Tab-separated table of C-alpha atoms and ligand atoms in Angstrom:
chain	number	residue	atom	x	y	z
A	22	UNK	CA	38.459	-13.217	2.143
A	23	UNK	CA	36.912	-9.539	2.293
A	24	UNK	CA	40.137	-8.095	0.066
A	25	UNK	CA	39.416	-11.051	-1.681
A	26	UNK	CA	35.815	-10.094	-2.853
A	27	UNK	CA	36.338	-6.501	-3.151
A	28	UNK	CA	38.826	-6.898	-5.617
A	29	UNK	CA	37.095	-9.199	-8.227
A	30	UNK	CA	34.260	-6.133	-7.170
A	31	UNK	CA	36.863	-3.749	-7.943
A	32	UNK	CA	37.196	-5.655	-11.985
A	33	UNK	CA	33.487	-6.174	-12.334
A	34	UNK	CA	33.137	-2.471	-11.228
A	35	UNK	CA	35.979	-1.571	-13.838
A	36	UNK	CA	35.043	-3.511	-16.762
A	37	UNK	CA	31.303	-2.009	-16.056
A	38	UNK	CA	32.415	1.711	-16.497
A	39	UNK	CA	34.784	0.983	-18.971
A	40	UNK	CA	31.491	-0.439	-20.760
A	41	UNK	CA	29.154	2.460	-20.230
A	42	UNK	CA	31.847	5.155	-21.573
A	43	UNK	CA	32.260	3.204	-24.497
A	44	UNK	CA	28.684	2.651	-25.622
A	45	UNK	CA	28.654	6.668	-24.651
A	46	UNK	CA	31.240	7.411	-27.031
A	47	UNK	CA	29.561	5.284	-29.782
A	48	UNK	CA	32.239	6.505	-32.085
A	49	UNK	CA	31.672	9.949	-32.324
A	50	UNK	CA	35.057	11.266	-32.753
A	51	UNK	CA	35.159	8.717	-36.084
A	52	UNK	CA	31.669	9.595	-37.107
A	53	UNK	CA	32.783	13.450	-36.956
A	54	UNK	CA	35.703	12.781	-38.499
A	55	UNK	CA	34.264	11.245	-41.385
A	56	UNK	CA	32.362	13.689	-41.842
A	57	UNK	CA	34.449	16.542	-42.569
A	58	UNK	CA	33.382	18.108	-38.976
A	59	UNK	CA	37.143	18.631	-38.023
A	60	UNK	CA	37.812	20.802	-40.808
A	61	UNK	CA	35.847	24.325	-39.316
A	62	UNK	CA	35.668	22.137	-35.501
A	63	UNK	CA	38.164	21.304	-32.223
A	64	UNK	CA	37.123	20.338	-29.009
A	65	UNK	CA	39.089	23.308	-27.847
A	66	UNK	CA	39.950	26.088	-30.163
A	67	UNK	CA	38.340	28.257	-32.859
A	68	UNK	CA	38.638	26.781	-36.234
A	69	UNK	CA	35.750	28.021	-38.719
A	70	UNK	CA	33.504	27.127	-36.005
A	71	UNK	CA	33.081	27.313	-32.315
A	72	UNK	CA	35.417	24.988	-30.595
A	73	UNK	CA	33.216	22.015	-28.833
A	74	UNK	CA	33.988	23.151	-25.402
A	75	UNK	CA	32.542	26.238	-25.903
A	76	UNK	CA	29.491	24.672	-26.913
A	77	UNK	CA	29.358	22.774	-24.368
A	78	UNK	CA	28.987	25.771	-21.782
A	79	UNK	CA	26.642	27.062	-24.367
A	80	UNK	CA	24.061	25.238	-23.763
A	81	UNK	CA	24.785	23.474	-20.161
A	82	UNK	CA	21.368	22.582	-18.591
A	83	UNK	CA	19.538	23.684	-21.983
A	84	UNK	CA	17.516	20.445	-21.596
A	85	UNK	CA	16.177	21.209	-25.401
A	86	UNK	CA	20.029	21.428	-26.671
A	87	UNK	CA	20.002	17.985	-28.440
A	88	UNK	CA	16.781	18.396	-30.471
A	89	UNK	CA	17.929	22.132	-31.190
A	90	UNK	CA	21.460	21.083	-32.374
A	91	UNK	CA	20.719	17.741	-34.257
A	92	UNK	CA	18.017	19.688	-36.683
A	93	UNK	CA	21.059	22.546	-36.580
A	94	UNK	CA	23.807	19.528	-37.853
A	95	UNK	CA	21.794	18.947	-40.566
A	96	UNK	CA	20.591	22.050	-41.779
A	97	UNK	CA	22.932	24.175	-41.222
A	98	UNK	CA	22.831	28.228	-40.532
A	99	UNK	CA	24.614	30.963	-39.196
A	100	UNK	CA	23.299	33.471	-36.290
A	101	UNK	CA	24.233	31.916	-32.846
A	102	UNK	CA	28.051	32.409	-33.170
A	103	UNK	CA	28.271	35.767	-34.811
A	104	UNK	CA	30.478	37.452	-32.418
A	105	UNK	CA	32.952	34.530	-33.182
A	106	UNK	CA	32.549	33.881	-36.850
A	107	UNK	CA	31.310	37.188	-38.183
A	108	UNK	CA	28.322	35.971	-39.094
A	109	UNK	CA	29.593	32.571	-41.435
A	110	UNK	CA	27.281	29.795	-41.375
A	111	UNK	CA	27.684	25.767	-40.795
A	112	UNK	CA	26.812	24.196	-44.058
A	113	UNK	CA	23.579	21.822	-44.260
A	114	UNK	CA	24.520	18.248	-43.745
A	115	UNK	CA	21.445	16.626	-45.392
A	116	UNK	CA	23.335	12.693	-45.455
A	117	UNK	CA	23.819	13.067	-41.546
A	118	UNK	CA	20.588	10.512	-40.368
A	119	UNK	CA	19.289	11.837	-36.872
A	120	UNK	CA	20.555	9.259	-35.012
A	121	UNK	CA	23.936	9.901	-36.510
A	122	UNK	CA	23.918	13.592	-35.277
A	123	UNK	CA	22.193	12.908	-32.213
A	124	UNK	CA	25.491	10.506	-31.600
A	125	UNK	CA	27.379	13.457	-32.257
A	126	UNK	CA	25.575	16.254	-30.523
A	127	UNK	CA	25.699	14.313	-27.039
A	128	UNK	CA	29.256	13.883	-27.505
A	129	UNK	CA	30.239	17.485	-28.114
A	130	UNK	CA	27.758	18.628	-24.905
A	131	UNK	CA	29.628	15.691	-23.000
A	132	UNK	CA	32.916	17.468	-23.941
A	133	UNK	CA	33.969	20.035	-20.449
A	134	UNK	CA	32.919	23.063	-20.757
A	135	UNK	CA	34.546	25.981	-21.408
A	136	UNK	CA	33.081	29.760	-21.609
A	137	UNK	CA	34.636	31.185	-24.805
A	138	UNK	CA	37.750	33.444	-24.271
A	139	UNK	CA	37.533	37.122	-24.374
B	216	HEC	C1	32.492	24.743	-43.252
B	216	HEC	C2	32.726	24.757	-41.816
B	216	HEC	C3	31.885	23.859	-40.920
B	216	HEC	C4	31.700	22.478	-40.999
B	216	HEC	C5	32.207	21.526	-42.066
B	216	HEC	C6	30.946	22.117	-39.808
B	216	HEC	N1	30.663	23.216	-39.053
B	216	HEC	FE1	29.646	23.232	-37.289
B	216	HEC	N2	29.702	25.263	-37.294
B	216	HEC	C7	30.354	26.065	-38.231
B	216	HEC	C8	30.073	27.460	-37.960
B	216	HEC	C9	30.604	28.650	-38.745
B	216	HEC	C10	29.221	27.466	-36.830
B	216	HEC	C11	28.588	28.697	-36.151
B	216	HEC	C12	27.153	28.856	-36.665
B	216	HEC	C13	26.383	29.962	-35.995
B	216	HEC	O1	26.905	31.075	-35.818
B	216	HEC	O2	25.210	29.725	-35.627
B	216	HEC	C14	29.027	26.085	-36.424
B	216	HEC	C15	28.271	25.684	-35.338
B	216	HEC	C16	28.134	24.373	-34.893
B	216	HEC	C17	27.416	23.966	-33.699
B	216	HEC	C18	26.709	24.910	-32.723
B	216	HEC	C19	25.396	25.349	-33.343
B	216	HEC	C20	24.656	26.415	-32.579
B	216	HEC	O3	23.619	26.848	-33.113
B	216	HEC	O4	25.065	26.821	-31.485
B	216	HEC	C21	27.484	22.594	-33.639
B	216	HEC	C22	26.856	21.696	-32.585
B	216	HEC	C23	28.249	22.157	-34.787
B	216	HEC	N3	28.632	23.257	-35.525
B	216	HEC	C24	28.531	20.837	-35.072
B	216	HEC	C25	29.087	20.419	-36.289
B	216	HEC	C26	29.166	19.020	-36.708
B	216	HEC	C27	28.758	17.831	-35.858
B	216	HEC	C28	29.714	19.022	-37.968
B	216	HEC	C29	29.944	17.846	-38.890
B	216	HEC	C30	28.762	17.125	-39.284
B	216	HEC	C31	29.993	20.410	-38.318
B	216	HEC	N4	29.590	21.214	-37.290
B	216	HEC	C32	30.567	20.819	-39.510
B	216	HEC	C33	31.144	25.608	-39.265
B	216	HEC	C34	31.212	24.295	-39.699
């Protein structure tokens, strides 16, 4: 009876999770992807820009992150990555809505994080 329970627990409990991740996700890899992100980004190497992971150390526990890196999405600009890029800048992505980038941003600060290799 108890093995019984705890197993249709055990489906409720995995459909549940399986549930939350996805709304996390939202599609961001897509919505990136579309967007031409993957052509200077990867979630682990240099490409044009700073892999994902690295920006995920970044700005670990930098509660204003999202805000900072949404406006950044669609604006663009150079300075925080010079050491890595010599000093080329992310291009302004005026189409990208907030919402869109916010989607985005929490996505790549979800990604583990790695300190960039020396
Ligand atoms: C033409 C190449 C290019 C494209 C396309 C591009 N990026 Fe970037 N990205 C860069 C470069 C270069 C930097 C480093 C900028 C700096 O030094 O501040 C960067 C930095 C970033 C950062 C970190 C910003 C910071 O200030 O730490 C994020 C987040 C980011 N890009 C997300 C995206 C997303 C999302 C897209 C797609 C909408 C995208 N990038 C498209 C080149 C690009």
């Amino acid at each position: 009876m108890f093995r019984k329970r705890s197993r249709i627990f055990g489906a409720a409990f995995a459909c549940l999770v399986f549930t939350v991740s996805d709304a996390q996700a939202d599609g961001a890899p897509e919505l990136m992807q579309g967007a031409g992100c993957m052509a200077c980004h990867s979630v682990d190497k240099k490409l044009v820009g700073p892999a994902f992971s690295w920006i995920a150390y970044r700005y670990k526990g930098d509660k204003s992150a999202v805000p900072k890196l949404t406006k950044k999405i669609q604006a663009g600009g150079a300075g925080n990555w010079n050491a890595l890029t010599g000093g080329v800048p992310m291009p302004p992505h005026p189409q990208i809505s907030v919402e869109q980038a916010t989607i985005m941003v929490k996505w790549i600060l979800s990604q583990k994080p790695v300190p960039v290799p020396k």
